[in-house]
Coordinates of C-alpha atoms in Angstrom, one line a residue:
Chain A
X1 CA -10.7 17.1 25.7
X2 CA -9.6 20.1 23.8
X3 CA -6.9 18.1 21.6
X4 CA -9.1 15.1 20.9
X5 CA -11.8 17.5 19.3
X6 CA -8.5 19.1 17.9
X7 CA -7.9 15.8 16.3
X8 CA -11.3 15.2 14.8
X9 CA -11.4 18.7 13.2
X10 CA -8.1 18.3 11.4
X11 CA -8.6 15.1 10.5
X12 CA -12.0 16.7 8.9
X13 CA -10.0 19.7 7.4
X14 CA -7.2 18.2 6.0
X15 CA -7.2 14.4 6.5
X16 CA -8.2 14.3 2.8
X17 CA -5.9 16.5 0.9
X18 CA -2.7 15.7 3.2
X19 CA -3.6 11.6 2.1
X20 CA -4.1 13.0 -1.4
X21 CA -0.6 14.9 -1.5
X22 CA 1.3 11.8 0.3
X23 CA 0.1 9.5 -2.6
X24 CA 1.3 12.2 -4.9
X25 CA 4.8 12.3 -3.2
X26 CA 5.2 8.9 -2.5
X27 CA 2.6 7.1 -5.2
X28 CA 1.6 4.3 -2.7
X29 CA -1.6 4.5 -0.9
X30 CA -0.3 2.6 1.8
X31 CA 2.6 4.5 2.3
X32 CA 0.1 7.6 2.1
X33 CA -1.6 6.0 4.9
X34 CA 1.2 5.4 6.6
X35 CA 2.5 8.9 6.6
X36 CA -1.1 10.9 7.4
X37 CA -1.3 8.2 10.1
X38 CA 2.3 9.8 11.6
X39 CA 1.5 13.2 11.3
X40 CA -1.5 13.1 12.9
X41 CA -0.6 11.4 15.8
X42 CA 2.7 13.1 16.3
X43 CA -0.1 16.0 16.2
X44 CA -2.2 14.5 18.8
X45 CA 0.5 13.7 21.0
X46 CA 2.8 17.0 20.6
X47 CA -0.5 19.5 20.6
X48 CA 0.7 20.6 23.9
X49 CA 3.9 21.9 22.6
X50 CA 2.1 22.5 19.3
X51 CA -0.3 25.4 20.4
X52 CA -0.1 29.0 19.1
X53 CA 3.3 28.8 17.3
X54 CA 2.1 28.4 13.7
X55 CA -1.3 27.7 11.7
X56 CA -2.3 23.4 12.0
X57 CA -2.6 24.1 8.4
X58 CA 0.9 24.9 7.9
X59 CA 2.2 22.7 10.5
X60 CA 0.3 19.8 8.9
X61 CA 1.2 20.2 5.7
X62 CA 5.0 21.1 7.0
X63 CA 4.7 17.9 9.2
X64 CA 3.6 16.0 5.7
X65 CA 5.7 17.3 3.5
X66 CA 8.7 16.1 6.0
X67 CA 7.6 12.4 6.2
X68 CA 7.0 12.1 2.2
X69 CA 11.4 13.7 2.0
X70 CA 12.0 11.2 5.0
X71 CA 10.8 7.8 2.5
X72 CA 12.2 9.6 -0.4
X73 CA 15.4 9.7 1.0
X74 CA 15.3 5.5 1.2
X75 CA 17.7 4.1 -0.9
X76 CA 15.5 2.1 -3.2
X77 CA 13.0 4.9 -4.0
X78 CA 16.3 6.8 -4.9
X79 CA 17.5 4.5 -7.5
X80 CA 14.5 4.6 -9.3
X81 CA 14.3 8.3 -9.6
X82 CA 18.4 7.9 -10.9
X83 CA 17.6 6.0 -13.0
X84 CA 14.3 8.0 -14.4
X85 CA 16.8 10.9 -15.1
X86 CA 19.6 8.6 -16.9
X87 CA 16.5 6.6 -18.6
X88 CA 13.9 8.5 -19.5
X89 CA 12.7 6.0 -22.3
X90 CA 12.2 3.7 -19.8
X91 CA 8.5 4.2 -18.3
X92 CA 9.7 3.5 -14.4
X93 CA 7.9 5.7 -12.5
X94 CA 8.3 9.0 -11.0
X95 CA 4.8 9.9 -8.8
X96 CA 3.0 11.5 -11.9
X97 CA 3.4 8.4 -13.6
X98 CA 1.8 6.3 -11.4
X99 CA -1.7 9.1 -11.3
X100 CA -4.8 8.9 -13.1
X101 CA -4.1 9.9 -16.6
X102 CA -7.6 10.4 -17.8
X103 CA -7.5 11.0 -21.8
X104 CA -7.9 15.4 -20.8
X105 CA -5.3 14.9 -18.3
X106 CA -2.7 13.0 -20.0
X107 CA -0.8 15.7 -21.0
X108 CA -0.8 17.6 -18.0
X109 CA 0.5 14.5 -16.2
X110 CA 3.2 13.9 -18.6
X111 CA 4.2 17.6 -18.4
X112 CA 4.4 17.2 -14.4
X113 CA 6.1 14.2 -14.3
X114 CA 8.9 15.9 -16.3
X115 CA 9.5 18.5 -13.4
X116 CA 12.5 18.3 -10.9
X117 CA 11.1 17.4 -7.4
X118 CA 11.9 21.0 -6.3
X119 CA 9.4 22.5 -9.0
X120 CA 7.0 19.7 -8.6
X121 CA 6.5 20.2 -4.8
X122 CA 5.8 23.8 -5.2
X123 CA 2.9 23.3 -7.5
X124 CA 1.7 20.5 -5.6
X125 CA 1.6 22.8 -2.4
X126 CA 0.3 25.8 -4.1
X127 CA -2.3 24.8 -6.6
X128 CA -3.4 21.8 -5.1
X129 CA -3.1 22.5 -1.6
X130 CA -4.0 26.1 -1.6
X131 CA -0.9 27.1 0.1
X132 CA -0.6 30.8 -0.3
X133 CA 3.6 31.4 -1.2
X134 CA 4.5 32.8 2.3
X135 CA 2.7 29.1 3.9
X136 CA 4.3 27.2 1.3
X137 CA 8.0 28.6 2.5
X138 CA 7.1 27.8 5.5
X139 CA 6.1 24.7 4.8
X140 CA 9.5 23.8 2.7
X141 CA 11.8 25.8 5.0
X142 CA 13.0 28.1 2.4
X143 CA 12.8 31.9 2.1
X144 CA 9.4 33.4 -0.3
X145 CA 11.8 34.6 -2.9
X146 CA 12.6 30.9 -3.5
X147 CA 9.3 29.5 -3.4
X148 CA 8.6 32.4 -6.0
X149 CA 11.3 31.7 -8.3
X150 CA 10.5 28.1 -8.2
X151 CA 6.7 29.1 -9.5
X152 CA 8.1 31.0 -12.2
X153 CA 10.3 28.5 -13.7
X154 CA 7.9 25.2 -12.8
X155 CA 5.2 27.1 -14.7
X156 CA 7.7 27.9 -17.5
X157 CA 8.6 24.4 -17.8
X158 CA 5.1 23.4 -17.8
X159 CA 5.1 25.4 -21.1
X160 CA 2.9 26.8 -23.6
X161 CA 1.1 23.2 -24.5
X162 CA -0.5 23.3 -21.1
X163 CA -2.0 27.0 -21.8
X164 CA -3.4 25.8 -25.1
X165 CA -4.8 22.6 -23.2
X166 CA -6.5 25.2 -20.7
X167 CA -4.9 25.4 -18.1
X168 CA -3.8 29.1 -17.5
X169 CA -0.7 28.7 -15.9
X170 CA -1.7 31.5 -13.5
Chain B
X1 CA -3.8 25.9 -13.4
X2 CA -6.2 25.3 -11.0
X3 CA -7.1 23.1 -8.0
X4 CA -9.9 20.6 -10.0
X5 CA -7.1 20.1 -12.7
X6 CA -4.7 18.5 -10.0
X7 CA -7.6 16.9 -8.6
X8 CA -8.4 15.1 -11.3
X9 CA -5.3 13.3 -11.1
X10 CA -5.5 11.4 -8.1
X11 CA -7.8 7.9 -7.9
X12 CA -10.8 9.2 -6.2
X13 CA -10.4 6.4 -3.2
X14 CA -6.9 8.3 -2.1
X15 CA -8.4 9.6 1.1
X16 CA -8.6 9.2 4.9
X17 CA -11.0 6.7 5.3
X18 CA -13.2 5.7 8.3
X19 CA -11.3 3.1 8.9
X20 CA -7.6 4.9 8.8
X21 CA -9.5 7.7 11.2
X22 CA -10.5 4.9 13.7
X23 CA -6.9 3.8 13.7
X24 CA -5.1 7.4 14.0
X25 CA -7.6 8.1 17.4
X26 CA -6.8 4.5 18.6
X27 CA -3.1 4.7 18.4
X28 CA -3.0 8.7 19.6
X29 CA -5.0 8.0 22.2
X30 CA -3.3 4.5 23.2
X31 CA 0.2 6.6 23.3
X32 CA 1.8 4.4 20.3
X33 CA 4.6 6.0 18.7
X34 CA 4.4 6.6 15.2
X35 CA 5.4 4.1 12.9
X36 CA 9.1 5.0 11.6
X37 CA 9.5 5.0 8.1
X38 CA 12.8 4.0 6.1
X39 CA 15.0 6.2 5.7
X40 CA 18.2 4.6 5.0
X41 CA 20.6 7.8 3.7
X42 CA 22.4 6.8 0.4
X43 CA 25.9 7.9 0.3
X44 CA 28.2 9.3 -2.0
X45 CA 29.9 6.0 -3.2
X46 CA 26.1 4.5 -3.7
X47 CA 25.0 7.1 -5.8
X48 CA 28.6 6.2 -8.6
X49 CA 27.5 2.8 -7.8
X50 CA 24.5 3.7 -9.2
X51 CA 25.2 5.7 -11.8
X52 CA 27.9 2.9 -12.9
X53 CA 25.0 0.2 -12.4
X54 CA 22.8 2.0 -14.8
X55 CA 25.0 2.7 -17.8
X56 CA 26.2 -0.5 -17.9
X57 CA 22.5 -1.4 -17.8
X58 CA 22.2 1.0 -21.2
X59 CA 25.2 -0.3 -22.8
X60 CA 24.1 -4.4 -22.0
X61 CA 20.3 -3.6 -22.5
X62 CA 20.3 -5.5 -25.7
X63 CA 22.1 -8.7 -24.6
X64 CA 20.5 -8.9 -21.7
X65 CA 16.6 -8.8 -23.0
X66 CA 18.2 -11.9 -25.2
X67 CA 19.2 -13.8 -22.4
X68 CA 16.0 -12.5 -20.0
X69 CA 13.6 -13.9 -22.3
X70 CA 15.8 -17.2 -23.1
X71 CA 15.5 -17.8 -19.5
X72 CA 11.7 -16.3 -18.5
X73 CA 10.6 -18.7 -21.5
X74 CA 12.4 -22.0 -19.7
X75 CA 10.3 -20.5 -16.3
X76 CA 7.1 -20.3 -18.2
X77 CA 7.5 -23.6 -20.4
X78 CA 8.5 -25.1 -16.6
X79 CA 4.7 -24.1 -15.8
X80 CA 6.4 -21.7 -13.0
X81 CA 6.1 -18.4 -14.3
X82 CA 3.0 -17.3 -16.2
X83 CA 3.3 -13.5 -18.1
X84 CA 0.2 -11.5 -18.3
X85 CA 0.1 -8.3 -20.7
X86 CA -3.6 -7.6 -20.0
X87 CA -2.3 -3.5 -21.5
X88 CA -5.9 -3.0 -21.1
X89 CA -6.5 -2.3 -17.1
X90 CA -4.9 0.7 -16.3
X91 CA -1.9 -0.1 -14.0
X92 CA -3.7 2.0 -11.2
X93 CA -5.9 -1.2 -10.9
X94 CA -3.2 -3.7 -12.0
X95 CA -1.2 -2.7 -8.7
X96 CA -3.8 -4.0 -6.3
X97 CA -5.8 -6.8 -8.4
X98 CA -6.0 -10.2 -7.1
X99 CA -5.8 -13.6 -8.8
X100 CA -8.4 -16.5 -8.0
X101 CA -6.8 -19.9 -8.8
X102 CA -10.0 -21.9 -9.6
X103 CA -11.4 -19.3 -12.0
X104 CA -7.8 -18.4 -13.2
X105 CA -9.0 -14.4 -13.2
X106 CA -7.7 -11.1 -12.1
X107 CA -10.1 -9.0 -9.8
X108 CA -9.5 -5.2 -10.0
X109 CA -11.5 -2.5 -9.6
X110 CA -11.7 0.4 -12.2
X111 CA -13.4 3.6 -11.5
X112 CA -16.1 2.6 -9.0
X113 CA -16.7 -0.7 -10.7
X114 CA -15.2 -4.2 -9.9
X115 CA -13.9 -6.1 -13.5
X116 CA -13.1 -9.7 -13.4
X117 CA -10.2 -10.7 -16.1
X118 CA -10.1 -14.4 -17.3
X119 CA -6.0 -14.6 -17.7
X120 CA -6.2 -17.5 -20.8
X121 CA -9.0 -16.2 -22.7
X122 CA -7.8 -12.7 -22.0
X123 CA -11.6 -11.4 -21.4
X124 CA -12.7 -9.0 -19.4
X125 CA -16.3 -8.2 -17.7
X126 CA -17.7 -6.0 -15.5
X127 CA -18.9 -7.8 -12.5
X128 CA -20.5 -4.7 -10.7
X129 CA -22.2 -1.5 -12.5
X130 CA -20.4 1.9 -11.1
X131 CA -22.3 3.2 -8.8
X132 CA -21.2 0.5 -5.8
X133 CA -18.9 2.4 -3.9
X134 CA -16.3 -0.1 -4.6
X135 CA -12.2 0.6 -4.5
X136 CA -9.4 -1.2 -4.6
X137 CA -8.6 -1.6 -1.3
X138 CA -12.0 -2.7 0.5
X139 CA -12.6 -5.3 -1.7
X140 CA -12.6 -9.1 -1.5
X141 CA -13.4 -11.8 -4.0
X142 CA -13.1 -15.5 -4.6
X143 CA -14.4 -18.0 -6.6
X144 CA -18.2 -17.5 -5.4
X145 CA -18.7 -14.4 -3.9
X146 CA -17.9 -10.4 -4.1
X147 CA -18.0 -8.4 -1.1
X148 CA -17.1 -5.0 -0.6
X149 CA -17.5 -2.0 1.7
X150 CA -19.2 1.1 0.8
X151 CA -17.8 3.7 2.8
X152 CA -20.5 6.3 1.6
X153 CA -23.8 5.2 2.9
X154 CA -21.9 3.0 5.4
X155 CA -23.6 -0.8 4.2
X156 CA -21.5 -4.2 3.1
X157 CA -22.1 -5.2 -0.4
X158 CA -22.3 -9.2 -0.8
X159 CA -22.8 -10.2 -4.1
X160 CA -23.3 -14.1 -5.2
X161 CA -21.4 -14.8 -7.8
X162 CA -22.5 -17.9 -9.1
X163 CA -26.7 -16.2 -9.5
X164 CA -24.8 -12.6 -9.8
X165 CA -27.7 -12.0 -6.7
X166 CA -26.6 -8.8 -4.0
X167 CA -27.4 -8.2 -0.6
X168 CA -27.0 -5.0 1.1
X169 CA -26.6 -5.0 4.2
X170 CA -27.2 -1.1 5.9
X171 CA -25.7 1.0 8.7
X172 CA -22.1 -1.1 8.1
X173 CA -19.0 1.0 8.9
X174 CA -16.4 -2.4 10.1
X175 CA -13.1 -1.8 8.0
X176 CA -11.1 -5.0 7.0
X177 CA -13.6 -7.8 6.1
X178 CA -11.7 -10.9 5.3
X179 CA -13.1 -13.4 2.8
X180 CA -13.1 -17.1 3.8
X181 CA -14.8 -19.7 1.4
X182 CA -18.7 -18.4 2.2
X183 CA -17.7 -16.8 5.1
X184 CA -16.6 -13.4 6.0
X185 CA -14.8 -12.1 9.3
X186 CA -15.0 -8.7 10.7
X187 CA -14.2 -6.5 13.6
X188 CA -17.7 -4.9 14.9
X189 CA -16.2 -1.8 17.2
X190 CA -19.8 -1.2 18.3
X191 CA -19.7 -4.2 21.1
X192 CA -15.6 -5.2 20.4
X193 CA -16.8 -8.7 19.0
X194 CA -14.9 -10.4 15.9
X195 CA -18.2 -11.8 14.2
X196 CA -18.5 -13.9 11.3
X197 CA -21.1 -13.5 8.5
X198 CA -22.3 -16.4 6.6
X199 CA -23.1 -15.0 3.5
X200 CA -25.3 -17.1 2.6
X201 CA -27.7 -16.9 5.2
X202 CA -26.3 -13.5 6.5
X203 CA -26.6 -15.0 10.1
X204 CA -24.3 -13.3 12.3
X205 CA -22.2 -15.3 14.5
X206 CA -19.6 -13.1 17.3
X207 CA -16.8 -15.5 18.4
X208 CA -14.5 -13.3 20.5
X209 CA -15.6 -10.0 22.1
X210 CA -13.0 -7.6 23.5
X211 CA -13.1 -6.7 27.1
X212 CA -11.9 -2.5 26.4
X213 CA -11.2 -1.2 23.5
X214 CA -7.9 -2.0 21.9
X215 CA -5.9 -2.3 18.8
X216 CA -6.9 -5.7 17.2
X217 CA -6.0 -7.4 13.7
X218 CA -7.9 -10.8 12.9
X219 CA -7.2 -13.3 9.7
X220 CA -9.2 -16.3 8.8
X221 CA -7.8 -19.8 6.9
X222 CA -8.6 -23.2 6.9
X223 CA -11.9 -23.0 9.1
X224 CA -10.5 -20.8 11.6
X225 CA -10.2 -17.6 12.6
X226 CA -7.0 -15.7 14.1
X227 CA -7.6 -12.7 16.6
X228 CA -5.1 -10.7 17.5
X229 CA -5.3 -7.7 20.5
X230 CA -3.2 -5.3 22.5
X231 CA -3.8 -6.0 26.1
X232 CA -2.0 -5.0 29.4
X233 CA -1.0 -7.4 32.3
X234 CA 0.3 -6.1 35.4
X235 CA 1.3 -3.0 33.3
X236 CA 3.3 -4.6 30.7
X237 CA 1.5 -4.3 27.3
X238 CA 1.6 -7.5 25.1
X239 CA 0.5 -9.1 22.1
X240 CA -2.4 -11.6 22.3
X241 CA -3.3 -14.1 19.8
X242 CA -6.1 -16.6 19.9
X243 CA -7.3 -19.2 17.6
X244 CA -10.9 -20.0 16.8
X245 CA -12.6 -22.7 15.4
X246 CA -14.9 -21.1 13.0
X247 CA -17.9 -23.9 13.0
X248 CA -17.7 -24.0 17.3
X249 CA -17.3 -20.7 17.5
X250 CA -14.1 -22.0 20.3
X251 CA -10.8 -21.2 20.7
X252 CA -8.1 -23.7 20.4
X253 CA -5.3 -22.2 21.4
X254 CA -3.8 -18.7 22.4
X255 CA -0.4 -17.5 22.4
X256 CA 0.9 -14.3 24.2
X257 CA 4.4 -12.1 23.1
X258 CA 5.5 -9.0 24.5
X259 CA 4.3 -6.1 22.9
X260 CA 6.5 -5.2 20.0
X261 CA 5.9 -1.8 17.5
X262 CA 4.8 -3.8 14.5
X263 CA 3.0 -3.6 11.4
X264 CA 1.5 -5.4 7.8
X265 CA 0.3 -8.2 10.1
X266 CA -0.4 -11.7 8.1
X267 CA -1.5 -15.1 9.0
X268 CA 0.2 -18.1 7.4
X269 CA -0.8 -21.7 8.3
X270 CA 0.2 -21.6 12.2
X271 CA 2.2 -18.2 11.5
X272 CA 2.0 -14.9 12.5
X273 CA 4.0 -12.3 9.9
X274 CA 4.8 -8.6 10.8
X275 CA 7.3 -5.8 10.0
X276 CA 9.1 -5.2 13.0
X277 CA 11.5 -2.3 13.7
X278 CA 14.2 -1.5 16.5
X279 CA 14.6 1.6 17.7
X280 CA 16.2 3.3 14.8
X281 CA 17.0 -0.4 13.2
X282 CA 16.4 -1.6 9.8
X283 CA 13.1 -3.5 9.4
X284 CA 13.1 -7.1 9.9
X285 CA 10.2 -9.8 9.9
X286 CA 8.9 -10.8 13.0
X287 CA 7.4 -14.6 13.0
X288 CA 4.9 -15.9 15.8
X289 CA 4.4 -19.6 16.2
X290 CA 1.2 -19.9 17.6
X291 CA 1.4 -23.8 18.4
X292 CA 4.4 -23.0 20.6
X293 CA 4.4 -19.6 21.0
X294 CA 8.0 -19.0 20.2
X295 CA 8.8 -15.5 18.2
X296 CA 11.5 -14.7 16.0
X297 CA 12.9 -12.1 14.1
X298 CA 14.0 -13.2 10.7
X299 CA 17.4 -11.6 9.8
X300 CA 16.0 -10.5 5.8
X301 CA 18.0 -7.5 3.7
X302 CA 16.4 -4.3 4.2
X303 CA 13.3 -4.6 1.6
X304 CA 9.8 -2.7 1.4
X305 CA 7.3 -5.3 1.0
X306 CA 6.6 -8.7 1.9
X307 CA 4.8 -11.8 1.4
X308 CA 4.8 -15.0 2.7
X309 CA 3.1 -18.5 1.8
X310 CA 3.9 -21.9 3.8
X311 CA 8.1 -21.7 4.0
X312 CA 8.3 -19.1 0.6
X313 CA 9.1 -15.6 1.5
X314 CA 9.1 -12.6 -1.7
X315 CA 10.9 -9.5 -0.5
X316 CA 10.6 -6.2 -2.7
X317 CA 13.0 -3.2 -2.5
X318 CA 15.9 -5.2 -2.9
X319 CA 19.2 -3.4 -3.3
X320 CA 21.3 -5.8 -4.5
X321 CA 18.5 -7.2 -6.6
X322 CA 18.7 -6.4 -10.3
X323 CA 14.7 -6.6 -10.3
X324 CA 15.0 -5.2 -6.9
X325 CA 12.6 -8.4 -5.7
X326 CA 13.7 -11.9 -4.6
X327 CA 12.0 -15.4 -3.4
X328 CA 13.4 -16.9 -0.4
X329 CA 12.4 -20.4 1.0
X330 CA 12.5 -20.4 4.8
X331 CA 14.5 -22.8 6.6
X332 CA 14.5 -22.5 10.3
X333 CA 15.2 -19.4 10.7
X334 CA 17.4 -19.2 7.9
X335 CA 16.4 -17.5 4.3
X336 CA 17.9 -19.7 1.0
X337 CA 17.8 -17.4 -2.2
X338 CA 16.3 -18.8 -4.9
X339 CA 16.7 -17.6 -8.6
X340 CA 13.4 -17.4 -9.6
X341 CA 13.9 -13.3 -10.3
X342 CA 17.6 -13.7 -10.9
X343 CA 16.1 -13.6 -15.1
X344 CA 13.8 -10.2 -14.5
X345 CA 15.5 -6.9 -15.6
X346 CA 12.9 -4.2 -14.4
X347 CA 11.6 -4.0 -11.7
X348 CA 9.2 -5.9 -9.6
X349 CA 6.7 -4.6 -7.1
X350 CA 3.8 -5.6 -4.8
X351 CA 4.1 -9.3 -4.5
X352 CA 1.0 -10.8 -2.5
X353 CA 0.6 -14.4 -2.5
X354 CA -3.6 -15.9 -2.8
X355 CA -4.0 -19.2 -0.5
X356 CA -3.1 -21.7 -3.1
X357 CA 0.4 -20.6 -3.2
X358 CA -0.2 -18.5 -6.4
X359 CA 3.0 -15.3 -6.4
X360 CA 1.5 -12.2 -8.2
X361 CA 4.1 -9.5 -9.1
X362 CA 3.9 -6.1 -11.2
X363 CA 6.6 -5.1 -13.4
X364 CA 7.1 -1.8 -14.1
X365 CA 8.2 -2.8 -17.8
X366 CA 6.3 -0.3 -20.6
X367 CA 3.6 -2.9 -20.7
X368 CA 3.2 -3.1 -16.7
X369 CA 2.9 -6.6 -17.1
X370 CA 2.4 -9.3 -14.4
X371 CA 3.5 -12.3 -13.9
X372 CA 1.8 -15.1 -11.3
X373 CA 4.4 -17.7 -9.5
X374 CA 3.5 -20.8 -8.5
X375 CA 5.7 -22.4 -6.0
X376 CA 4.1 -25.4 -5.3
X377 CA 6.3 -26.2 -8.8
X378 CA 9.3 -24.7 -7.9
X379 CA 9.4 -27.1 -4.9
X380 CA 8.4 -30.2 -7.3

């Protein structure tokens, strides 16, 4: 059947780096597993619908990025962000926190974890998931300007250290 | 900044395995409804709760580390709490370690390599070299043996642990192996049959084989092993649940619900455990008795992880919990608090219980300790 070999091929594609973003969003593998496993079934089950109205990249990544919001909405994954931004010298973990912080890599997570959501997202989707901008304001419902803006400032914030450290910033 | 740089970030074994690939074409092709996830909305008047909650955590930070450790050291000098520091494994592996009673170590896995951690001599030691294949989560260890999945070349690792000796055994792709004393269970979705391995031997032994293929969860305890499949009667879809003895390869009993959209499956001395959601309802435990075949749905606050040993319950994601985790001993159907968190300031995630009863918790304190629980105390 066309949208079982539809499955297999995205689950080939992108069953990898939509797990990988999930745990960056939600920074429990489980949960990760949890929310590849809905998108891809409501994938399977909705391919009829699906068909010819945007790329399965984008509407996978789209589909992902709406089921990370959805848990980060819950109430108790909410408090802990609140009280990351009233407590910062408490170590309580926003998603960077909880990656691999390999000695070269320390830095750059430190400097991610610092990022509002809104900025974070954006570099997630762009550098790490290849998104080009127009696929990423597709993906986050918002208008190209906005994703662009967004780029800017996140790679403002990210700041000079990160350039020195080697990563370009571009 | 480029791609590798973000990469590099993330544990290697975040991906979609075999096993989680199985699963997605099961359930698509079954017609299951994705699992709903939480999302409880938090309103205006929660979020001045919250900020209230927190500065008056800022301003009574001082007095109440005082009175935290006044009261954690009565819990550990009780012999009911023990605290483990251990700063040296990265919390990555503290979050999904286990704890063996009778050799009173952590298991965790660090890059591809499987560490044991002796809690009172505070040692650690490589029990595998790093080229196994091993990850957190396919894993299992007791006392005398190591096993663990390599989802790369597709074999099952089975290490001895008393002569450190390993067996591979090739062309292996089952997900979800459960350790029982020298015995491991797993699902072989080549000919539907839950088999058990004797590991010592490696004689294969199938005790249930599946008629179609289905969705199917199995646990092993006490000498027996617990299958569990989806099945369809007179089209009605319902749960099935059979008990084996392991040594007679028989089944004792079986016990049949109707189907219910459920999750996080465990199997507790004559219980079934599971998240269970109404449509659009707040997630609630459901309970199977197998002997009678009665199921319940506990009434528990809304929480986001569970464990459950003889009549003790541990919730996390706890709103009204300062720690945001809680112990409940299980009455009936009724849950009785108990204050065994009421001391802990930060917060406390992932609590699993081992079979002796043993609670292991993370904090996400700067030291990401852990602490173990033993109830069998707390009921002495």
């Amino acid at each position: 059947m066309v949208r079982d070999e539809a499955l297999q091929q995205a689950m080939n594609d992108y069953g990898h780096y939509l797990t990988r973003l999930s745990y960056v969003f939600v920074k429990d593998f489980s949960r990760a597993e949890d929310i590849v496993q809905n998108v891809f079934i409501k994938f399977y089950t909705g391919y009829e619908r699906f068909e010819g109205r945007s790329s399965v990249k984008t509407y996978l990544y789209k589909m992902t990025v709406n089921e990370c919001h959805n848990y980060l909405k819950s109430w108790a994954y909410r408090k802990q962000e609140l009280t990351n931004t009233f407590a910062h010298a408490i170590h309580k973990g926003s998603p960077e926190s909880h990656l691999v912080t390999k000695e070269g890599n320390r830095e750059l997570a430190q400097t991610l974890r610092k990022l509002p959501t809104k900025y974070r997202e954006v570099i997630w989707l762009h550098y790490y998931a290849e998104l080009s901008v127009i696929e990423v304001a597709e993906v986050l419902d918002c208008s190209k300007n906005t994703v662009k803006t967004r780029l800017v400032r996140a790679r403002k914030q990210l700041g000079k250290r990160l350039v020195e450290e080697g990563f370009d910033g571009t | 900044m480029e791609h590798k740089h973000l990469d590099e970030l993330i544990p290697e074994h975040v991906t979609l395995t075999d096993k989680q690939r199985t699963a997605i074409v099961q359930k698509a092709k079954n017609g299951d409804l994705p699992k709903q996830m939480r999302t409880a909305k938090m309103t205006p008047i929660f979020i001045s709760a919250a900020v209230i909650s927190i500065l008056c955590f800022f301003i009574f930070t001082f007095l109440g580390e005082i009175e935290r450790k006044e009261t954690l050291s009565d819990l550990v000098e009780a012999g009911i709490i023990r605290e483990i520091k251990a700063e040296e494994i990265p919390y990555e592996s503290k979050i999904p370690s286990t704890y063996i009673t009778e050799t009173d170590e952590l298991i965790y896995v660090s890059g591809s390599s499987v560490f044991s951690y002796e809690v009172e001599n505070k040692v650690q030691r490589a029990l595998t070299d790093d080229s196994t294949g091993a990850t957190s989560y396919n894993i299992k260890a007791n006392a005398n043996w190591l096993v663990w999945s390599n989802f790369d070349n597709q074999s099952l690792h089975i290490m001895n642990r008393q002569t450190m000796a390993q067996q591979v055994i090739p062309d292996f792709s089952f997900p979800r192996v459960i350790l029982n004393d020298g015995l491991a269970s797993f699902y072989n979705f080549d000919d539907q049959t839950f088999t058990i391995m004797d590991l010592e031997t490696l004689q294969m032994n199938p005790v249930h084989t599946v008629d179609e293929m289905t969705s199917t969860q199995h646990f092993s305890q006490d000498g027996q092993l617990v299958t569990m499949i989806e099945s369809y009667n007179n089209g009605e879809k319902r749960l099935e649940f059979y008990t084996h003895d392991i040594q007679t390869a028989t089944v004792i009993s079986v016990a049949t619900i109707p189907f219910m959209e459920a999750g996080m499956w465990t199997y507790e001395n004559g219980f079934i455990y599971a998240e269970y959601q109404a449509k659009d309802g707040p997630w609630k435990l459901l309970r199977v008795d197998l002997a009678t075949n009665e199921w319940t749905i506990l009434d528990v606050p809304e929480y986001s992880g569970y464990a459950v040993h003889g009549h003790f319950l541990a919730l996390s994601g706890l709103e009204d919990e300062q720690s945001e985790m809680a112990l409940f001993r299980m009455e009936g159907d009724e849950l009785v608090k108990l204050t065994t968190f009421d001391a802990f300031t930060d917060r406390l995630v992932r609590p699993r219980f081992n079979e002796e009863g043993m609670l292991l918790v993370n904090s996400e304190d700067e030291a990401y300790t852990m602490y173990i629980v033993d109830v069998n105390k707390i009921d002495e």
